């Protein structure tokens, strides 16, 4: 109740109850991307400013996404588990090259753009769905901007970089998985 400011990470939930108790609170700073862990409407109603640092973990999130994508493509977790058992069946864990494969990026914000750049360097074709990115920006990046369903249908790998909100929550379900290619891999780092 006596604090003027809160600095939080993703694990801290600033609910309406917390805000009711914070009589002097004037600002909430989220270290990282997004503010989905803060009740922004209640904060706004109480005159509390909510800010974040969207570039703070962009490169780390993009690198983690690419690492997960490569681990999926090359069966790294399975090969590691096999090696731990002192087994080795090289042909079983060879996996697939990502070269000339298609990456579908859902959400071409800062992290999605960095993932696209890194995957292009592997020779991947990059498609993206993002209703807030112009075709000109996508073209400058060498990314083909497509509709949501096209992104799902055409990707060999699908990477999600979307804010968690009422528009994105539940946007991938059985119907969307049924549209995807057989054997598609998904990687997400927020």
CSV table of C-alpha atoms in Angstrom, one decimal:
chain,number,residue,atom,x,y,z
A,1,UNK,CA,0.0,0.0,0.0
A,2,UNK,CA,2.9,2.4,0.6
A,3,UNK,CA,4.7,1.9,-2.7
A,4,UNK,CA,4.8,4.4,-5.6
A,5,UNK,CA,6.1,1.9,-8.2
A,6,UNK,CA,6.2,-1.8,-9.1
A,7,UNK,CA,8.8,-3.4,-11.3
A,8,UNK,CA,7.6,-6.9,-12.3
A,9,UNK,CA,8.5,-9.8,-14.6
A,10,UNK,CA,6.1,-12.2,-16.3
A,11,UNK,CA,5.4,-14.4,-13.2
A,12,UNK,CA,4.0,-11.5,-11.1
A,13,UNK,CA,0.2,-11.0,-11.5
A,14,UNK,CA,-1.0,-7.5,-10.8
A,15,UNK,CA,-4.7,-8.1,-10.3
A,16,UNK,CA,-7.6,-5.8,-9.4
A,17,UNK,CA,-7.1,-6.9,-5.8
A,18,UNK,CA,-3.5,-5.9,-5.8
A,19,UNK,CA,-4.3,-2.6,-7.4
A,20,UNK,CA,-7.0,-1.9,-4.8
A,21,UNK,CA,-4.4,-2.4,-2.0
A,22,UNK,CA,-1.9,-0.1,-3.8
A,23,UNK,CA,-3.2,3.3,-2.6
A,24,UNK,CA,0.0,5.3,-3.6
A,25,UNK,CA,0.9,3.3,-6.8
A,26,UNK,CA,1.6,5.5,-9.8
A,27,UNK,CA,3.5,3.2,-12.2
A,28,UNK,CA,4.0,-0.4,-13.0
A,29,UNK,CA,7.1,-1.3,-15.1
A,30,UNK,CA,7.1,-4.8,-16.8
A,31,UNK,CA,10.6,-6.0,-17.5
A,32,UNK,CA,10.0,-7.7,-20.8
A,33,UNK,CA,7.4,-7.9,-23.6
A,34,UNK,CA,3.7,-7.6,-23.0
A,35,UNK,CA,1.6,-6.6,-20.0
A,36,UNK,CA,-0.9,-9.5,-20.0
A,37,UNK,CA,-0.1,-10.1,-16.4
A,38,UNK,CA,-1.4,-6.7,-15.4
A,39,UNK,CA,-5.1,-5.8,-15.1
A,40,UNK,CA,-4.5,-2.7,-17.4
A,41,UNK,CA,-8.2,-1.5,-17.4
A,42,UNK,CA,-8.2,-1.3,-13.6
A,43,UNK,CA,-4.8,0.3,-13.5
A,44,UNK,CA,-5.9,2.9,-16.0
A,45,UNK,CA,-9.1,3.5,-14.0
A,46,UNK,CA,-6.9,4.1,-10.9
A,47,UNK,CA,-4.5,6.4,-12.8
A,48,UNK,CA,-1.6,4.0,-12.7
A,49,UNK,CA,0.7,4.0,-15.8
A,50,UNK,CA,1.6,0.6,-17.1
A,51,UNK,CA,4.8,0.4,-19.2
A,52,UNK,CA,7.0,-2.4,-20.5
A,53,UNK,CA,10.5,-2.9,-22.1
A,54,UNK,CA,9.6,-4.6,-25.3
A,55,UNK,CA,13.1,-4.9,-26.7
A,56,UNK,CA,14.6,-6.3,-23.5
A,57,UNK,CA,14.6,-10.0,-24.4
A,58,UNK,CA,13.9,-9.8,-28.2
A,59,UNK,CA,17.2,-11.4,-29.3
A,60,UNK,CA,17.1,-14.0,-26.5
A,61,UNK,CA,13.6,-15.1,-27.4
A,62,UNK,CA,14.4,-15.2,-31.1
A,63,UNK,CA,17.5,-17.3,-30.5
A,64,UNK,CA,15.6,-19.7,-28.3
A,65,UNK,CA,12.9,-20.1,-31.0
A,66,UNK,CA,15.5,-20.9,-33.6
A,67,UNK,CA,17.3,-23.3,-31.2
A,68,UNK,CA,14.0,-25.1,-30.6
A,69,UNK,CA,13.2,-25.2,-34.3
A,70,UNK,CA,16.6,-26.8,-35.0
A,71,UNK,CA,16.2,-29.2,-32.1
A,72,UNK,CA,12.9,-30.3,-33.6
A,73,UNK,CA,14.3,-30.6,-37.1
A,74,UNK,CA,17.3,-32.6,-36.0
A,75,UNK,CA,15.8,-34.8,-33.3
A,76,UNK,CA,18.3,-33.4,-30.8
A,77,UNK,CA,16.3,-34.3,-27.6
A,78,UNK,CA,15.7,-37.8,-28.7
A,79,UNK,CA,19.3,-38.3,-29.8
A,80,UNK,CA,20.6,-36.9,-26.5
A,81,UNK,CA,18.3,-39.3,-24.5
A,82,UNK,CA,19.6,-42.2,-26.7
A,83,UNK,CA,23.2,-41.2,-26.0
A,84,UNK,CA,22.5,-41.0,-22.2
A,85,UNK,CA,21.4,-44.7,-22.5
A,86,UNK,CA,24.7,-45.5,-24.3
A,87,UNK,CA,22.7,-46.2,-27.5
A,88,UNK,CA,23.4,-44.7,-30.8
A,89,UNK,CA,21.3,-45.2,-33.9
A,90,UNK,CA,22.5,-42.4,-36.2
A,91,UNK,CA,20.1,-43.0,-39.0
A,92,UNK,CA,17.1,-42.8,-36.6
A,93,UNK,CA,18.0,-39.3,-35.4
A,94,UNK,CA,19.3,-37.7,-38.6
A,95,UNK,CA,16.2,-35.5,-38.9
A,96,UNK,CA,15.7,-33.0,-41.6
A,97,UNK,CA,17.5,-30.0,-43.1
A,98,UNK,CA,15.7,-26.7,-42.7
A,99,UNK,CA,17.2,-25.5,-46.0
A,100,UNK,CA,14.4,-24.7,-48.5
A,101,UNK,CA,11.7,-25.5,-45.9
A,102,UNK,CA,9.0,-23.0,-45.2
A,103,UNK,CA,8.7,-21.2,-41.8
A,104,UNK,CA,5.3,-19.7,-41.0
A,105,UNK,CA,5.6,-16.9,-38.5
A,106,UNK,CA,2.4,-15.9,-36.7
A,107,UNK,CA,3.0,-12.4,-35.4
A,108,UNK,CA,5.7,-10.4,-37.2
A,109,UNK,CA,6.5,-8.0,-34.4
A,110,UNK,CA,10.1,-7.5,-33.0
A,111,UNK,CA,10.6,-11.2,-32.0
A,112,UNK,CA,8.9,-12.6,-35.1
A,113,UNK,CA,11.1,-10.4,-37.3
A,114,UNK,CA,14.3,-11.5,-35.6
A,115,UNK,CA,13.2,-15.2,-36.0
A,116,UNK,CA,12.5,-14.6,-39.7
A,117,UNK,CA,15.9,-13.0,-40.3
A,118,UNK,CA,17.7,-15.9,-38.6
A,119,UNK,CA,15.7,-18.6,-40.5
A,120,UNK,CA,16.3,-16.8,-43.8
A,121,UNK,CA,20.0,-17.2,-43.2
A,122,UNK,CA,19.4,-21.0,-43.2
A,123,UNK,CA,17.8,-20.7,-46.6
A,124,UNK,CA,14.3,-21.0,-45.4
A,125,UNK,CA,11.3,-19.4,-47.1
A,126,UNK,CA,9.4,-17.3,-44.6
A,127,UNK,CA,5.7,-16.6,-44.6
A,128,UNK,CA,4.0,-14.4,-42.1
A,129,UNK,CA,0.6,-13.6,-40.8
A,130,UNK,CA,0.2,-10.3,-39.0
A,131,UNK,CA,-2.8,-8.0,-39.5
A,132,UNK,CA,-0.7,-5.0,-38.2
A,133,UNK,CA,2.3,-5.3,-40.6
A,134,UNK,CA,2.1,-3.7,-44.0
A,135,UNK,CA,2.9,-5.6,-47.2
A,136,UNK,CA,5.7,-3.1,-47.8
A,137,UNK,CA,7.5,-3.9,-44.5
A,138,UNK,CA,7.1,-7.6,-45.1
A,139,UNK,CA,8.4,-7.2,-48.7
A,140,UNK,CA,11.5,-5.2,-47.4
A,141,UNK,CA,12.2,-8.1,-45.1
A,142,UNK,CA,11.8,-10.7,-47.9
A,143,UNK,CA,8.8,-12.2,-46.1
A,144,UNK,CA,5.6,-13.2,-47.9
A,145,UNK,CA,2.7,-11.8,-46.0
A,146,UNK,CA,-0.3,-14.2,-46.2
A,147,UNK,CA,-3.6,-14.9,-44.5
A,148,UNK,CA,-3.8,-16.8,-41.3
A,149,UNK,CA,-5.1,-20.0,-42.9
A,150,UNK,CA,-2.4,-19.9,-45.6
A,151,UNK,CA,0.3,-19.6,-43.0
A,152,UNK,CA,-1.0,-22.7,-41.2
A,153,UNK,CA,-1.4,-24.7,-44.4
A,154,UNK,CA,1.9,-23.9,-46.1
A,155,UNK,CA,4.4,-24.0,-43.2
A,156,UNK,CA,6.8,-26.8,-42.5
A,157,UNK,CA,7.5,-25.1,-39.2
A,158,UNK,CA,5.2,-22.7,-37.4
A,159,UNK,CA,6.4,-20.2,-34.9
A,160,UNK,CA,4.0,-18.1,-32.8
A,161,UNK,CA,4.9,-14.6,-31.5
A,162,UNK,CA,1.6,-13.2,-30.5
A,163,UNK,CA,0.5,-11.2,-27.5
A,164,UNK,CA,-1.8,-13.2,-25.2
A,165,UNK,CA,-5.2,-11.3,-25.4
A,166,UNK,CA,-8.8,-11.9,-26.3
A,167,UNK,CA,-8.1,-12.0,-30.0
A,168,UNK,CA,-5.2,-14.6,-29.8
A,169,UNK,CA,-6.3,-16.8,-26.9
A,170,UNK,CA,-7.5,-20.1,-28.4
A,171,UNK,CA,-6.8,-19.1,-32.0
A,172,UNK,CA,-5.0,-22.5,-32.5
A,173,UNK,CA,-7.1,-25.5,-31.9
A,174,UNK,CA,-8.2,-28.8,-33.5
A,175,UNK,CA,-9.5,-27.1,-36.6
A,176,UNK,CA,-6.2,-25.2,-37.2
A,177,UNK,CA,-4.0,-28.3,-36.5
A,178,UNK,CA,-6.1,-30.2,-39.1
A,179,UNK,CA,-5.1,-27.5,-41.7
A,180,UNK,CA,-1.4,-28.0,-41.1
A,181,UNK,CA,0.9,-30.3,-43.1
A,182,UNK,CA,1.5,-33.7,-41.7
A,183,UNK,CA,4.6,-33.6,-39.5
A,184,UNK,CA,4.6,-29.9,-39.0
A,185,UNK,CA,6.6,-28.6,-36.1
A,186,UNK,CA,5.8,-25.6,-33.9
A,187,UNK,CA,8.1,-23.6,-31.8
A,188,UNK,CA,7.2,-20.7,-29.5
A,189,UNK,CA,9.2,-18.3,-27.3
A,190,UNK,CA,7.5,-15.4,-25.8
